[in-house]
Amino acid sequence: MQDEVRIGVYICHCGTNIAGVVDVDEVTEFAKTLPSVAVARNYKYSCSEPGQDTIKEDIKELNLNRVVVASCSPRMHERTFRRACSSAGLNPYLFEMANIREHCAWVTEDKQAATSKAKDLVKAAVRRVALQEPLEAREIPVNPNVLVVGGGIAGMQAALEIADGDHQVYLVEREPSIGGHMAQLDKTFPTLDCAACISTPKMSLVGSHPYIDLMSYSEVEEVSGHVGSFKVRVRKKARYIDVEPCTGCGECAKVCPVEVPSEFDLGMAQRKAIYRPFPQAVPNVFTIDKRGYPPCRVACPAGVNAQGYVALISQGKFKEALEDLRRTMPFAGVCGRVCTHPCETECERGQLDEPIAIRALKRFMADYEPETGQEVVPIEKTRGDRVAIIGSGPAGLACAYDLVREGYPVTVFEAAPKSGGMLRYGIPEYRLPNEILDSEIGYIEKLGVEIKTGSPIKELKDVFSQGYKAIFLGIGAGTSQKMGIPGEETQGVLHALDFLKKVNSGEKVELGQRVAVIGGGNAAIDAARTAKRVGAKEVVIVYRRSRTEMPAISSEVEEAEREGIKLHILATPVEVLTKDGQVTGIKCLRMQLGEPDASGRRRPIPIEGSTFEMRVDNLIIAIGQAVDRSMLASELDYTDRGIVSVDPVSLETNIKGAFAGGDMVSGPATVIEAIAAGKEAAISIDRYLRGDDLKEGRPTTMEKAKDVPKEGVEKKARVAIPLLETEKRDLSTEVELGFDEEMAVAEASRCLNCGLCSDCQLCVAACEAEAIDLEQKDEFVDIEVGSIIVATGFDTFDPSVISHYGYGCLDNVITSLQFERMANASGPTSGQILLKDGSQPESVAIIHCVGSRDKNYNPYCSQICCMHSLKHAHLIKEKANAEVYQMYIDIRCVGKGYEEFYERLADEGINFIRGKVARVTDQAISDDEKDKLIVVCEDTLLGNTIRVPVDMVILSTALQPRSDAEAVGRLFNISRSADGFFLEKHPKLDPVATMNDGIFVVGCAQAPKDIPQSVAQASAAAARALAMISKGRVELEPCISQVIDENCDGCAYCVDPCPFDAITLIEYMKEGTVKKTVESDPVKCRGCGVCQATCPKKGIVVLNFKTDQIAAMVDAILGVG
Amino acid sequence: MESVTPFKEVADIIKEEGGDAFKLCYQCGTCTAACPWHMVRNFPPRRMIHQAQLGLSDFEAEDMWLCVTCNACVQRCPRGVEIIDIMRALRRSITSLGVAQAPDALRMTIKNISSLGNPLGEPAEKRVDWAKDLDVKTYTEGTEVLYFSCCIPAYDAKIQRAARATVKILKQAEIDFGILDGTENCCGESVRKVGDENLFQRLAQNNIAIFNKNRVTKIVVTSPHCYHSFKNEYPELGGKFEVWHFSQYLAELIKEGRLKFTQEINKRVTYHDPCYLGRHNDIYQAPRQVLESIPGLELVEMAYCRENSLCCGGGGGRIWMETKKGERFSDTRIEQALEVGAEIMAVACPYCMSNLDDSLLTSGKEESLEIRDIAELVQQAL
């Protein structure tokens, strides 16, 4: 470097842009007085050839080694002047620009102030440039691959332009198909050519192009790197269908029982849960829409897929429904009658009106089976290891059922004379008839399970010695708990289970006139209702808490009351009164409710001195059951709570190979919980016999479907379950009668399909190509590209927020996009313009600027609505020959052929009313308005407020930024303008680039625009990407961070704040001690300066933006030093 | 043909009144069509704004005095034009520049308010007579709540029922409240809307001085007009208080369990949203919550409700001017209530009550419909 600093200062007039406000001569004279300034001149256009030549000549002739140009923004001409310096042999980084146009001339009319500020800026630039250092630009190679995000018309166009140049393109589209909004359109303005005719060829080309890797149903997750070398992680969402084998034949959709509103048809038609958005979709494959597990399934202890069979019932597929249930468990008839149905408690429909009657529907499937005939094919025993199940209650049978279907030979040992356990002996026949139980156990036997009744097991080792390799214990909790009060052992005191067992076995039980039942669970209710049926005249249930705390099924309690059973709540017996060894009554204490206990129910607290007596002949105690600890006591470990000790996950007992579940492990619980335990044990036994890890990946959790939409769902009461008249009720006749077919279908049709796909798996059977893979998971793909084109499109404005336009409340008020679907031959009405009642409209109003040019919503003009409104008017005329009214503020037809199109429509006889609509209403004030939609607006040209009665209203809704534009902006590190659309680098001269080099933005992601403009932008962005590829390298700014080793102490403050991940902490040994410092990656660094600002030690600086250089400017401006 | 000779002072007054955004008006006509006047006659706010833009306002026109300040136009205006402020400024131009005359009835009322502090021309000392037999204490420093009844319930025997019910409820809920001694005057809200800014300032200053002298912190009001001026206009004049409309206060009392209903009102009730509670102050839910909490009461909505509610015709000083038969919005409102089968129309504003009472009387539908203040209904169910 030369010793003496010689600066040339050039003040630009920029025509009158600068010189009109800033006194350029005064600034020039001032510049001459500044230290080291060798020359100062002003010129009309410094950026012109002569302007540049002056600088070049001065550099050479006056030996300048620094240059300052005071003119416009560096964004405009920094490169111009750097080139000029460079060509004159001066390092271009020894040049500095002062912005006296945007920062001085354009921001004030005060000439003096502008001139004064211009001087300050020139002074600052002169001070700074003196301290600047020569730098060399860096170059890196460009990765020739390009990522295009968004497969609408803009994205497709960009992808094709680049791919046609034989460069690899990755096209990421989040929807199942490319095509974007254009695929939804009918005709396109102003030429009226069919949108599909011109876009599907592009779609198919994209789908088959050898240089395009189409990643549909995928989203960009992460972007790192910089221009020329981006690393991108893409999430390929599970579509549960293998794309390769799927032929798009559509057989799967035919059998799918779940219908949801079609997004593509904007809710005007239904689609299946397995779907292809539209027939010309690319790729031409189906996708299964899952929204997590339905709450009913998550709530079921056994994970029974209720949504699956409910959906199938709604479609009349009763047999398939039962098969769906049997994938999980065999007890449709049993659980359809006695299940406590936690599924119904969680049912989302309950938040809207009433939960689906899932239990009754389950029963319906079993009731209906005889109609179709049961076909049972015994399962082949493919496994050699024999399994013994001890106990034939619900747990044992569920375990046996799952194991036999895995191919194991299974034998069930039952001590009682008949199988079924508590189902047979603990539940009265009027709730669960024996033939239902027999039939379902029979089904399990037909599959190949051997049941040996009357076969008590004394010791497990005997079982093992008989050759069984694994054992499941499901013996239950069959011992009645005692109350521990005086007189409990008296004649006439019964225990509920013994009582029910005797009655259920057909034994005669004599009861007195008055019977009290103690307890509030299902056994108490069953005992009370049975006592009534056996002949007791008066039956009272005594329960210590209130009715809401009763654990019994509430409908059962209601039925008990209907049958004349009395409830005596908030009371507990303290003594059994006896006379001559026979019960005569009970002495009770009244209770009150305190704070909730561990069970969450409010704790009963005795009220002192509140005893009272009740005269009874019999007392039935139903306060709970316990496990008989004497069973297998020599072998099994029991817990302190008196239940069998098992591993909570695998259910393995202390004996290897022996597992236990159901009431004997949980204490008394429900049938469905026992079934769940049996199923878990079956998994363990299978793993055990295969030698696999018992616990890996268990317990599994199901992610519940969230945000189930309920808007627009009509409220509908649940179908009531028919009941037997009370006078006809006896010991064995069922009280609850099942649904008939019609009721079942009606009830099942209320299901909201929370999980979307119901997992019924009918599609799996229907797919000949075997393309369906319900186990598919999201996949991540990492790609590397040199540039990225963002073409993420727009959302349409939701007009329901403008309540006075009636969208969502009034029929036949639709949006412009909905109209496009209606007009489209592949749309919901096959191209006919129809009202909701199926008739054709005679008059239609098209309301412009809905959500556009409106301070309350979007202040900007959405650009395309005037034109598509005219097009809609044409289509209405053509297809329905209806009268059309356009309510507009200004008609904006700016584009080639657009004004001509306007003229054509005027010629077609469209009515134009200049005025923004104030209200759309169905409130008629005259006969002409009856049954019409009345559009109220001022015809501002007439100066009258008018009411226009029409049949249909089309709202020309605004185009808005995507709802996730902010997140997408962050992902790609690109900014947004005030309206929320992505910001281009320069609105006129660089409309497709962004402030993040190498990332381009095209189409409606940048601003609302029509198809020709989107396509033009896409081609422009493609050209920019191709230019980079063609050059093969990009120049990077040399003003990047540099670590000053002697200052950096490795505090690492700068590491985290660096937005480009360019800084790493390193440790090294120096003279025997560990030293720390940071390293900055010159390729990643963008010179933003965050590190410099963070560093407390001046250990990291940005070249040419060093602290002394910036301080010099600040001092100059503040007039210091 | 009209020659363009702009009246520049008008633009200045509009600017001063805060209506400067009228320059942004793009003449879309939303205001004209949103205005309830279009149901009964031609009234063109859009044209008036354009005339004002050009300085060509016709001050003699009856139009100057029609605006009911219901806010339906402002709420929908796509350009954010403060149309009510423009109307106010035009009226102010008339009164302060003397270019035309205000309607006679209005001038009389303004005179009353100016000299007596109330629009009814009643003596100030009679302001508290309505509460004489109710044993209400006079507000003194330290009392929790000031109840401000509004002039109309205070003097108009027909409307008193709203204020009386309010007092009874406050007593039942054991609220420590008081009323002023009659030295207070009209809140001035409508005075300001008819363009008499000077009188408004005087009224407001007087009230603020009295409130401040008594160290008032919390005011409960019956009229949404008082609510609006106390809450949104007094603070700029140095009067900063916690202001509650009685419907909000009731909702809070019910929520806190300080009021318990013992009676059922087994009637079909519709609620008429007052402009100054709804559109001006976004209070739609509280009155409905109160009504829905009354046992037995079935709440039904009229076709025009909430932000689309129909004005009773009494805002903007219209309550003091004669509206021709056939042009009264309150007549239409009565029909709308009957259309949904309402047996009671619940109101929450003395102006609405006054206009709707009159319309009910002239319609001869007293057998089918009652007009009741929300406070009356609540008191009945206690």
PDB file of C-alpha atoms in Angstrom, chain A residues 803-804 853-856 889 914-916 918-919 921 923 936-938 940 943-945 947, chain B residues 26-30 32-34 38 42 46 75-80 303-304 307-308 339:
ATOM      1  CA  SER A 803     -70.543 -11.565   8.540  1.00  0.00           C
ATOM      2  CA  HIS A 804     -72.723  -9.252   6.438  1.00  0.00           C
ATOM      3  CA  ARG A 853     -58.642  -3.140  -1.233  1.00  0.00           C
ATOM      4  CA  ASP A 854     -60.134  -3.127   2.207  1.00  0.00           C
ATOM      5  CA  LYS A 855     -58.335  -1.728   5.214  1.00  0.00           C
ATOM      6  CA  ASN A 856     -60.174  -4.164   7.462  1.00  0.00           C
ATOM      7  CA  ILE A 889     -65.440  -0.520  -7.289  1.00  0.00           C
ATOM      8  CA  ARG A 914     -70.444   0.527  -9.447  1.00  0.00           C
ATOM      9  CA  GLY A 915     -70.602   0.150  -5.714  1.00  0.00           C
ATOM     10  CA  LYS A 916     -69.182  -2.002  -2.959  1.00  0.00           C
ATOM     11  CA  ALA A 918     -72.794  -3.492   2.064  1.00  0.00           C
ATOM     12  CA  ARG A 919     -74.883  -6.566   2.771  1.00  0.00           C
ATOM     13  CA  THR A 921     -79.355 -10.907   3.127  1.00  0.00           C
ATOM     14  CA  GLN A 923     -84.625 -10.823   4.532  1.00  0.00           C
ATOM     15  CA  VAL A 936     -77.612  -4.307  -1.029  1.00  0.00           C
ATOM     16  CA  CYS A 937     -75.284  -1.651  -2.383  1.00  0.00           C
ATOM     17  CA  GLU A 938     -75.227   1.895  -3.563  1.00  0.00           C
ATOM     18  CA  THR A 940     -72.713   5.163  -6.944  1.00  0.00           C
ATOM     19  CA  GLY A 943     -76.555   7.817  -6.459  1.00  0.00           C
ATOM     20  CA  ASN A 944     -79.194   5.372  -5.233  1.00  0.00           C
ATOM     21  CA  THR A 945     -79.032   2.513  -2.814  1.00  0.00           C
ATOM     22  CA  ARG A 947     -81.429  -4.005  -3.575  1.00  0.00           C
TER      23      ARG A 947
ATOM     24  CA  TYR B  26     -62.678   5.981  -3.038  1.00  0.00           C
ATOM     25  CA  GLN B  27     -66.409   6.472  -3.364  1.00  0.00           C
ATOM     26  CA  CYS B  28     -67.417   2.840  -3.202  1.00  0.00           C
ATOM     27  CA  GLY B  29     -70.776   3.595  -1.557  1.00  0.00           C
ATOM     28  CA  THR B  30     -70.465   1.009   1.220  1.00  0.00           C
ATOM     29  CA  THR B  32     -74.604   4.655   1.824  1.00  0.00           C
ATOM     30  CA  ALA B  33     -75.743   1.068   1.464  1.00  0.00           C
ATOM     31  CA  ALA B  34     -74.768   0.111   5.008  1.00  0.00           C
ATOM     32  CA  HIS B  38     -81.630   3.428   2.859  1.00  0.00           C
ATOM     33  CA  ASN B  42     -82.419   8.295   0.167  1.00  0.00           C
ATOM     34  CA  ARG B  46     -70.838   8.811   0.059  1.00  0.00           C
ATOM     35  CA  GLN B  75     -67.283  -0.409  10.695  1.00  0.00           C
ATOM     36  CA  ARG B  76     -67.451  -1.536   7.080  1.00  0.00           C
ATOM     37  CA  CYS B  77     -65.613   1.311   5.391  1.00  0.00           C
ATOM     38  CA  PRO B  78     -62.772  -0.278   3.426  1.00  0.00           C
ATOM     39  CA  ARG B  79     -60.690   2.898   3.610  1.00  0.00           C
ATOM     40  CA  GLY B  80     -60.961   3.607   7.321  1.00  0.00           C
ATOM     41  CA  ALA B 303     -82.098 -11.379  11.639  1.00  0.00           C
ATOM     42  CA  TYR B 304     -80.087  -8.207  12.207  1.00  0.00           C
ATOM     43  CA  GLU B 307     -72.479  -6.026  14.448  1.00  0.00           C
ATOM     44  CA  ASN B 308     -75.344  -6.053  11.956  1.00  0.00           C
ATOM     45  CA  GLU B 339     -90.810 -12.095  13.113  1.00  0.00           C
TER      46      GLU B 339
END
